JSON list of C-alpha atoms and ligand atoms in Angstrom, two decimals:
[
{"chain": "A", "resi": 1, "resn": "MET", "atom": "CA", "xyz": [0.00, 0.00, 0.00]},
{"chain": "A", "resi": 2, "resn": "LYS", "atom": "CA", "xyz": [1.35, 3.39, -0.94]},
{"chain": "A", "resi": 3, "resn": "LYS", "atom": "CA", "xyz": [1.58, 5.53, 2.14]},
{"chain": "A", "resi": 4, "resn": "GLU", "atom": "CA", "xyz": [2.08, 9.24, 1.89]},
{"chain": "A", "resi": 5, "resn": "LEU", "atom": "CA", "xyz": [4.79, 10.38, 4.28]},
{"chain": "A", "resi": 6, "resn": "ARG", "atom": "CA", "xyz": [4.48, 13.98, 5.26]},
{"chain": "A", "resi": 7, "resn": "VAL", "atom": "CA", "xyz": [7.23, 13.72, 7.82]},
{"chain": "A", "resi": 8, "resn": "ARG", "atom": "CA", "xyz": [9.79, 10.94, 7.74]},
{"chain": "A", "resi": 9, "resn": "PRO", "atom": "CA", "xyz": [10.06, 8.37, 10.53]},
{"chain": "A", "resi": 10, "resn": "ILE", "atom": "CA", "xyz": [12.47, 9.28, 13.30]},
{"chain": "A", "resi": 11, "resn": "LYS", "atom": "CA", "xyz": [15.35, 7.15, 14.57]},
{"chain": "A", "resi": 12, "resn": "ASN", "atom": "CA", "xyz": [15.18, 7.98, 18.28]},
{"chain": "A", "resi": 13, "resn": "GLY", "atom": "CA", "xyz": [12.85, 10.20, 20.23]},
{"chain": "A", "resi": 14, "resn": "THR", "atom": "CA", "xyz": [9.22, 10.83, 21.06]},
{"chain": "A", "resi": 15, "resn": "VAL", "atom": "CA", "xyz": [6.22, 11.00, 18.77]},
{"chain": "A", "resi": 16, "resn": "ILE", "atom": "CA", "xyz": [3.13, 12.65, 20.17]},
{"chain": "A", "resi": 17, "resn": "ASP", "atom": "CA", "xyz": [0.31, 11.39, 18.02]},
{"chain": "A", "resi": 18, "resn": "HIS", "atom": "CA", "xyz": [-3.47, 11.85, 17.95]},
{"chain": "A", "resi": 19, "resn": "ILE", "atom": "CA", "xyz": [-3.30, 15.46, 19.10]},
{"chain": "A", "resi": 20, "resn": "ALA", "atom": "CA", "xyz": [-6.58, 17.33, 18.61]},
{"chain": "A", "resi": 21, "resn": "ALA", "atom": "CA", "xyz": [-6.39, 19.05, 15.23]},
{"chain": "A", "resi": 22, "resn": "GLY", "atom": "CA", "xyz": [-4.78, 22.48, 15.38]},
{"chain": "A", "resi": 23, "resn": "GLN", "atom": "CA", "xyz": [-3.22, 22.05, 18.85]},
{"chain": "A", "resi": 24, "resn": "ALA", "atom": "CA", "xyz": [0.34, 21.07, 17.84]},
{"chain": "A", "resi": 25, "resn": "LEU", "atom": "CA", "xyz": [1.85, 24.49, 18.48]},
{"chain": "A", "resi": 26, "resn": "ASN", "atom": "CA", "xyz": [0.15, 24.71, 21.85]},
{"chain": "A", "resi": 27, "resn": "VAL", "atom": "CA", "xyz": [1.57, 21.28, 22.67]},
{"chain": "A", "resi": 28, "resn": "LEU", "atom": "CA", "xyz": [5.05, 22.62, 21.93]},
{"chain": "A", "resi": 29, "resn": "LYS", "atom": "CA", "xyz": [4.33, 25.58, 24.15]},
{"chain": "A", "resi": 30, "resn": "ILE", "atom": "CA", "xyz": [3.29, 23.34, 27.05]},
{"chain": "A", "resi": 31, "resn": "LEU", "atom": "CA", "xyz": [6.41, 21.24, 26.55]},
{"chain": "A", "resi": 32, "resn": "GLY", "atom": "CA", "xyz": [8.49, 24.41, 26.76]},
{"chain": "A", "resi": 33, "resn": "ILE", "atom": "CA", "xyz": [10.02, 23.86, 23.36]},
{"chain": "A", "resi": 34, "resn": "ILE", "atom": "CA", "xyz": [8.94, 26.92, 21.48]},
{"chain": "A", "resi": 35, "resn": "GLY", "atom": "CA", "xyz": [10.94, 30.04, 20.78]},
{"chain": "A", "resi": 36, "resn": "GLN", "atom": "CA", "xyz": [14.73, 29.65, 20.97]},
{"chain": "A", "resi": 37, "resn": "THR", "atom": "CA", "xyz": [15.48, 25.92, 20.97]},
{"chain": "A", "resi": 38, "resn": "ASP", "atom": "CA", "xyz": [18.14, 23.38, 20.04]},
{"chain": "A", "resi": 39, "resn": "ALA", "atom": "CA", "xyz": [15.61, 20.58, 19.78]},
{"chain": "A", "resi": 40, "resn": "VAL", "atom": "CA", "xyz": [14.94, 18.82, 16.47]},
{"chain": "A", "resi": 41, "resn": "ILE", "atom": "CA", "xyz": [11.18, 18.97, 16.13]},
{"chain": "A", "resi": 42, "resn": "SER", "atom": "CA", "xyz": [8.71, 18.36, 13.36]},
{"chain": "A", "resi": 43, "resn": "ALA", "atom": "CA", "xyz": [5.02, 19.03, 13.56]},
{"chain": "A", "resi": 44, "resn": "VAL", "atom": "CA", "xyz": [2.20, 18.30, 11.17]},
{"chain": "A", "resi": 45, "resn": "THR", "atom": "CA", "xyz": [-1.21, 19.83, 11.57]},
{"chain": "A", "resi": 46, "resn": "ASN", "atom": "CA", "xyz": [-4.65, 18.88, 10.31]},
{"chain": "A", "resi": 47, "resn": "VAL", "atom": "CA", "xyz": [-3.73, 15.61, 8.67]},
{"chain": "A", "resi": 48, "resn": "PRO", "atom": "CA", "xyz": [-6.40, 12.97, 8.02]},
{"chain": "A", "resi": 49, "resn": "SER", "atom": "CA", "xyz": [-6.97, 10.45, 10.82]},
{"chain": "A", "resi": 50, "resn": "GLN", "atom": "CA", "xyz": [-9.27, 7.47, 10.73]},
{"chain": "A", "resi": 51, "resn": "ALA", "atom": "CA", "xyz": [-10.17, 7.74, 14.38]},
{"chain": "A", "resi": 52, "resn": "MET", "atom": "CA", "xyz": [-10.32, 11.51, 14.70]},
{"chain": "A", "resi": 53, "resn": "GLY", "atom": "CA", "xyz": [-11.15, 12.93, 11.28]},
{"chain": "A", "resi": 54, "resn": "THR", "atom": "CA", "xyz": [-8.11, 15.19, 11.43]},
{"chain": "A", "resi": 55, "resn": "LYS", "atom": "CA", "xyz": [-5.24, 15.33, 13.90]},
{"chain": "A", "resi": 56, "resn": "ASP", "atom": "CA", "xyz": [-1.86, 16.88, 14.62]},
{"chain": "A", "resi": 57, "resn": "ILE", "atom": "CA", "xyz": [1.44, 15.07, 15.25]},
{"chain": "A", "resi": 58, "resn": "VAL", "atom": "CA", "xyz": [4.59, 16.34, 16.97]},
{"chain": "A", "resi": 59, "resn": "LYS", "atom": "CA", "xyz": [7.94, 14.54, 16.74]},
{"chain": "A", "resi": 60, "resn": "VAL", "atom": "CA", "xyz": [10.79, 15.39, 19.09]},
{"chain": "A", "resi": 61, "resn": "GLU", "atom": "CA", "xyz": [14.03, 13.77, 17.97]},
{"chain": "A", "resi": 62, "resn": "GLY", "atom": "CA", "xyz": [16.78, 12.51, 20.25]},
{"chain": "A", "resi": 63, "resn": "ARG", "atom": "CA", "xyz": [14.75, 13.01, 23.39]},
{"chain": "A", "resi": 64, "resn": "GLU", "atom": "CA", "xyz": [12.48, 10.68, 25.35]},
{"chain": "A", "resi": 65, "resn": "LEU", "atom": "CA", "xyz": [9.93, 12.80, 27.10]},
{"chain": "A", "resi": 66, "resn": "ALA", "atom": "CA", "xyz": [9.05, 11.72, 30.63]},
{"chain": "A", "resi": 67, "resn": "PRO", "atom": "CA", "xyz": [5.39, 11.04, 31.46]},
{"chain": "A", "resi": 68, "resn": "HIS", "atom": "CA", "xyz": [5.23, 13.96, 33.91]},
{"chain": "A", "resi": 69, "resn": "GLU", "atom": "CA", "xyz": [6.39, 16.33, 31.17]},
{"chain": "A", "resi": 70, "resn": "VAL", "atom": "CA", "xyz": [3.98, 14.96, 28.66]},
{"chain": "A", "resi": 71, "resn": "ASP", "atom": "CA", "xyz": [0.90, 14.51, 30.83]},
{"chain": "A", "resi": 72, "resn": "LYS", "atom": "CA", "xyz": [0.48, 18.28, 30.97]},
{"chain": "A", "resi": 73, "resn": "ILE", "atom": "CA", "xyz": [-0.56, 18.22, 27.34]},
{"chain": "A", "resi": 74, "resn": "ALA", "atom": "CA", "xyz": [-3.66, 16.23, 28.35]},
{"chain": "A", "resi": 75, "resn": "LEU", "atom": "CA", "xyz": [-5.05, 19.64, 29.35]},
{"chain": "A", "resi": 76, "resn": "ILE", "atom": "CA", "xyz": [-5.42, 20.55, 25.68]},
{"chain": "A", "resi": 77, "resn": "ALA", "atom": "CA", "xyz": [-4.98, 17.22, 23.90]},
{"chain": "A", "resi": 78, "resn": "PRO", "atom": "CA", "xyz": [-6.70, 14.54, 26.01]},
{"chain": "A", "resi": 79, "resn": "SER", "atom": "CA", "xyz": [-6.60, 11.96, 23.22]},
{"chain": "A", "resi": 80, "resn": "ALA", "atom": "CA", "xyz": [-2.85, 12.23, 22.56]},
{"chain": "A", "resi": 81, "resn": "THR", "atom": "CA", "xyz": [-0.69, 9.11, 22.38]},
{"chain": "A", "resi": 82, "resn": "ILE", "atom": "CA", "xyz": [2.98, 9.15, 23.36]},
{"chain": "A", "resi": 83, "resn": "ASN", "atom": "CA", "xyz": [5.26, 6.87, 21.36]},
{"chain": "A", "resi": 84, "resn": "ILE", "atom": "CA", "xyz": [8.85, 6.32, 22.45]},
{"chain": "A", "resi": 85, "resn": "VAL", "atom": "CA", "xyz": [10.93, 5.43, 19.38]},
{"chain": "A", "resi": 86, "resn": "ARG", "atom": "CA", "xyz": [14.29, 3.63, 19.55]},
{"chain": "A", "resi": 87, "resn": "GLU", "atom": "CA", "xyz": [16.20, 2.57, 16.45]},
{"chain": "A", "resi": 88, "resn": "TYR", "atom": "CA", "xyz": [13.16, 3.41, 14.30]},
{"chain": "A", "resi": 89, "resn": "LYS", "atom": "CA", "xyz": [10.82, 1.15, 16.30]},
{"chain": "A", "resi": 90, "resn": "VAL", "atom": "CA", "xyz": [7.97, 2.16, 18.59]},
{"chain": "A", "resi": 91, "resn": "LYS", "atom": "CA", "xyz": [9.14, 0.70, 21.89]},
{"chain": "A", "resi": 92, "resn": "GLU", "atom": "CA", "xyz": [6.59, 2.26, 24.23]},
{"chain": "A", "resi": 93, "resn": "LYS", "atom": "CA", "xyz": [3.13, 3.62, 23.62]},
{"chain": "A", "resi": 94, "resn": "HIS", "atom": "CA", "xyz": [0.85, 5.20, 26.16]},
{"chain": "A", "resi": 95, "resn": "LYS", "atom": "CA", "xyz": [-1.99, 7.67, 26.37]},
{"chain": "A", "resi": 96, "resn": "VAL", "atom": "CA", "xyz": [-1.50, 10.92, 28.17]},
{"chain": "A", "resi": 97, "resn": "ALA", "atom": "CA", "xyz": [-2.97, 11.01, 31.67]},
{"chain": "A", "resi": 98, "resn": "LEU", "atom": "CA", "xyz": [-4.33, 14.16, 33.21]},
{"chain": "A", "resi": 99, "resn": "PRO", "atom": "CA", "xyz": [-2.23, 15.18, 36.26]},
{"chain": "A", "resi": 100, "resn": "SER", "atom": "CA", "xyz": [-4.25, 15.94, 39.40]},
{"chain": "A", "resi": 101, "resn": "VAL", "atom": "CA", "xyz": [-2.24, 19.11, 40.12]},
{"chain": "A", "resi": 102, "resn": "ILE", "atom": "CA", "xyz": [-0.37, 21.46, 37.78]},
{"chain": "A", "resi": 103, "resn": "GLU", "atom": "CA", "xyz": [2.23, 23.93, 38.94]},
{"chain": "A", "resi": 104, "resn": "GLY", "atom": "CA", "xyz": [3.83, 26.87, 37.18]},
{"chain": "A", "resi": 105, "resn": "LEU", "atom": "CA", "xyz": [2.05, 26.25, 33.90]},
{"chain": "A", "resi": 106, "resn": "VAL", "atom": "CA", "xyz": [-1.07, 28.40, 33.95]},
{"chain": "A", "resi": 107, "resn": "ARG", "atom": "CA", "xyz": [-1.64, 31.95, 35.18]},
{"chain": "A", "resi": 108, "resn": "CYS", "atom": "CA", "xyz": [-4.54, 32.46, 37.61]},
{"chain": "A", "resi": 109, "resn": "ALA", "atom": "CA", "xyz": [-7.34, 34.54, 36.08]},
{"chain": "A", "resi": 110, "resn": "ASN", "atom": "CA", "xyz": [-7.72, 36.50, 39.31]},
{"chain": "A", "resi": 111, "resn": "PRO", "atom": "CA", "xyz": [-5.42, 39.55, 39.10]},
{"chain": "A", "resi": 112, "resn": "ASN", "atom": "CA", "xyz": [-5.42, 39.82, 42.91]},
{"chain": "A", "resi": 113, "resn": "CYS", "atom": "CA", "xyz": [-4.36, 36.20, 43.43]},
{"chain": "A", "resi": 114, "resn": "ILE", "atom": "CA", "xyz": [-1.15, 35.85, 45.44]},
{"chain": "A", "resi": 115, "resn": "SER", "atom": "CA", "xyz": [0.32, 33.91, 42.52]},
{"chain": "A", "resi": 116, "resn": "ASN", "atom": "CA", "xyz": [0.01, 37.10, 40.41]},
{"chain": "A", "resi": 117, "resn": "THR", "atom": "CA", "xyz": [1.76, 39.41, 42.86]},
{"chain": "A", "resi": 118, "resn": "ASN", "atom": "CA", "xyz": [5.44, 40.01, 43.48]},
{"chain": "A", "resi": 119, "resn": "GLU", "atom": "CA", "xyz": [5.40, 37.27, 46.11]},
{"chain": "A", "resi": 120, "resn": "PRO", "atom": "CA", "xyz": [7.50, 34.25, 45.15]},
{"chain": "A", "resi": 121, "resn": "VAL", "atom": "CA", "xyz": [4.44, 32.03, 44.79]},
{"chain": "A", "resi": 122, "resn": "ILE", "atom": "CA", "xyz": [4.21, 29.63, 41.87]},
{"chain": "A", "resi": 123, "resn": "SER", "atom": "CA", "xyz": [0.75, 29.14, 40.39]},
{"chain": "A", "resi": 124, "resn": "LYS", "atom": "CA", "xyz": [-0.90, 25.89, 41.38]},
{"chain": "A", "resi": 125, "resn": "PHE", "atom": "CA", "xyz": [-4.19, 24.38, 40.31]},
{"chain": "A", "resi": 126, "resn": "THR", "atom": "CA", "xyz": [-6.10, 21.23, 41.04]},
{"chain": "A", "resi": 127, "resn": "VAL", "atom": "CA", "xyz": [-7.33, 19.57, 37.88]},
{"chain": "A", "resi": 128, "resn": "ASN", "atom": "CA", "xyz": [-10.84, 18.20, 37.59]},
{"chain": "A", "resi": 129, "resn": "LYS", "atom": "CA", "xyz": [-12.23, 16.43, 34.60]},
{"chain": "A", "resi": 130, "resn": "ARG", "atom": "CA", "xyz": [-15.81, 17.35, 33.91]},
{"chain": "A", "resi": 131, "resn": "GLU", "atom": "CA", "xyz": [-18.18, 16.25, 31.20]},
{"chain": "A", "resi": 132, "resn": "LYS", "atom": "CA", "xyz": [-17.67, 19.53, 29.38]},
{"chain": "A", "resi": 133, "resn": "GLY", "atom": "CA", "xyz": [-13.90, 19.44, 29.69]},
{"chain": "A", "resi": 134, "resn": "VAL", "atom": "CA", "xyz": [-11.11, 20.14, 32.10]},
{"chain": "A", "resi": 135, "resn": "GLN", "atom": "CA", "xyz": [-11.61, 22.52, 35.00]},
{"chain": "A", "resi": 136, "resn": "LEU", "atom": "CA", "xyz": [-8.72, 24.11, 36.91]},
{"chain": "A", "resi": 137, "resn": "ARG", "atom": "CA", "xyz": [-9.14, 25.50, 40.42]},
{"chain": "A", "resi": 138, "resn": "CYS", "atom": "CA", "xyz": [-6.51, 27.78, 41.92]},
{"chain": "A", "resi": 139, "resn": "VAL", "atom": "CA", "xyz": [-5.34, 26.39, 45.27]},
{"chain": "A", "resi": 140, "resn": "TYR", "atom": "CA", "xyz": [-4.72, 29.93, 46.57]},
{"chain": "A", "resi": 141, "resn": "CYS", "atom": "CA", "xyz": [-7.86, 31.85, 45.62]},
{"chain": "A", "resi": 142, "resn": "GLU", "atom": "CA", "xyz": [-10.18, 29.09, 44.33]},
{"chain": "A", "resi": 143, "resn": "ARG", "atom": "CA", "xyz": [-10.79, 30.91, 41.04]},
{"chain": "A", "resi": 144, "resn": "VAL", "atom": "CA", "xyz": [-11.85, 28.42, 38.38]},
{"chain": "A", "resi": 145, "resn": "ILE", "atom": "CA", "xyz": [-10.65, 28.27, 34.79]},
{"chain": "A", "resi": 146, "resn": "SER", "atom": "CA", "xyz": [-12.80, 26.06, 32.62]},
{"chain": "A", "resi": 147, "resn": "GLU", "atom": "CA", "xyz": [-12.50, 27.49, 29.14]},
{"chain": "A", "resi": 148, "resn": "ASN", "atom": "CA", "xyz": [-9.65, 28.42, 26.81]},
{"chain": "A", "resi": 149, "resn": "ILE", "atom": "CA", "xyz": [-6.95, 27.06, 29.10]},
{"chain": "A", "resi": 150, "resn": "VAL", "atom": "CA", "xyz": [-4.48, 27.74, 26.31]},
{"chain": "A", "resi": 151, "resn": "GLU", "atom": "CA", "xyz": [-5.00, 31.47, 26.72]},
{"chain": "A", "resi": 152, "resn": "HIS", "atom": "CA", "xyz": [-3.90, 31.21, 30.35]},
{"chain": "A", "resi": 153, "resn": "LEU", "atom": "CA", "xyz": [-0.67, 29.35, 29.70]},
{"chain": "A", "resi": 154, "resn": "LEU", "atom": "CA", "xyz": [2.37, 31.03, 31.21]},
{"chain": "B", "resi": 1, "resn": "LIG", "atom": "N1", "xyz": [6.74, 6.94, 14.03]},
{"chain": "B", "resi": 1, "resn": "LIG", "atom": "C1", "xyz": [7.84, 7.72, 13.65]},
{"chain": "B", "resi": 1, "resn": "LIG", "atom": "N2", "xyz": [9.06, 7.17, 13.51]},
{"chain": "B", "resi": 1, "resn": "LIG", "atom": "C2", "xyz": [9.26, 5.86, 13.70]},
{"chain": "B", "resi": 1, "resn": "LIG", "atom": "C3", "xyz": [8.17, 5.04, 14.09]},
{"chain": "B", "resi": 1, "resn": "LIG", "atom": "C4", "xyz": [6.91, 5.61, 14.25]},
{"chain": "B", "resi": 1, "resn": "LIG", "atom": "O1", "xyz": [7.68, 8.93, 13.47]},
{"chain": "B", "resi": 1, "resn": "LIG", "atom": "N3", "xyz": [10.48, 5.35, 13.52]},
{"chain": "B", "resi": 1, "resn": "LIG", "atom": "C5", "xyz": [5.42, 7.57, 14.22]},
{"chain": "B", "resi": 1, "resn": "LIG", "atom": "C6", "xyz": [4.37, 7.09, 13.24]},
{"chain": "B", "resi": 1, "resn": "LIG", "atom": "O2", "xyz": [4.39, 7.87, 12.08]},
{"chain": "B", "resi": 1, "resn": "LIG", "atom": "C7", "xyz": [3.09, 7.32, 14.04]},
{"chain": "B", "resi": 1, "resn": "LIG", "atom": "C8", "xyz": [3.52, 7.11, 15.49]},
{"chain": "B", "resi": 1, "resn": "LIG", "atom": "O3", "xyz": [4.94, 7.22, 15.49]},
{"chain": "B", "resi": 1, "resn": "LIG", "atom": "O4", "xyz": [2.66, 8.67, 13.88]},
{"chain": "B", "resi": 1, "resn": "LIG", "atom": "C9", "xyz": [3.11, 5.77, 16.04]},
{"chain": "B", "resi": 1, "resn": "LIG", "atom": "O5", "xyz": [3.63, 4.75, 15.22]},
{"chain": "B", "resi": 1, "resn": "LIG", "atom": "P1", "xyz": [2.92, 3.34, 15.09]},
{"chain": "B", "resi": 1, "resn": "LIG", "atom": "O6", "xyz": [2.63, 2.80, 16.44]},
{"chain": "B", "resi": 1, "resn": "LIG", "atom": "O7", "xyz": [3.73, 2.51, 14.16]},
{"chain": "B", "resi": 1, "resn": "LIG", "atom": "O8", "xyz": [1.59, 3.76, 14.32]},
{"chain": "B", "resi": 1, "resn": "LIG", "atom": "P2", "xyz": [0.09, 3.28, 14.56]},
{"chain": "B", "resi": 1, "resn": "LIG", "atom": "O9", "xyz": [0.04, 1.81, 14.74]},
{"chain": "B", "resi": 1, "resn": "LIG", "atom": "O10", "xyz": [-0.73, 3.90, 13.47]},
{"chain": "B", "resi": 1, "resn": "LIG", "atom": "O11", "xyz": [-0.26, 3.99, 15.93]},
{"chain": "B", "resi": 1, "resn": "LIG", "atom": "P3", "xyz": [-1.64, 3.96, 16.77]},
{"chain": "B", "resi": 1, "resn": "LIG", "atom": "O12", "xyz": [-2.01, 2.54, 16.95]},
{"chain": "B", "resi": 1, "resn": "LIG", "atom": "O13", "xyz": [-1.26, 4.63, 18.07]},
{"chain": "B", "resi": 1, "resn": "LIG", "atom": "O14", "xyz": [-2.62, 4.76, 15.99]},
{"chain": "B", "resi": 2, "resn": "LIG", "atom": "ZN1", "xyz": [-5.57, 32.27, 42.10]}
]
């Protein structure tokens, strides 16, 4: 079967597959690999997917991302699959899991929150999965973020 290859297979690294269509660049942002970087990264957006209609894929070469790094992307890409590739073969495959707490990733929407002042307080939210999506609650002021989490990313 002829298979169109938009991005070539990688030798070693991490492939984040089944990302919700259009979210690849936000995934890179969450992983902290956007802007100035030495990482070898390829991303495809809005490619056809049997399961999802369309999807995005991110490939990070030469680096095996740890689950705790990658699970943060479940906030915006709950269906993502993490594939660890060694010598061209997929050696590990797992779905992202939503962490129960996230720290230093999202800015609290409350301007008066202690995490938004000059105090050395890192933002911290508890993560709750609801029917309508993910809900974040600030542990300091209890303000809830339930929509457009991407817009609150630090
Ligand atoms: N991949 C890659 N380089 C490799 C091996 C795999 O970039 N050397 C990519 C594939 O292109 C795919 C992902 O890693 O996007 C997962 O590969 P694989 O498990 O072979 O694909 P599927 O069986 O289609 O995955 P799934 O069952 O998760 O849909
Ligand atoms: Zn707060």
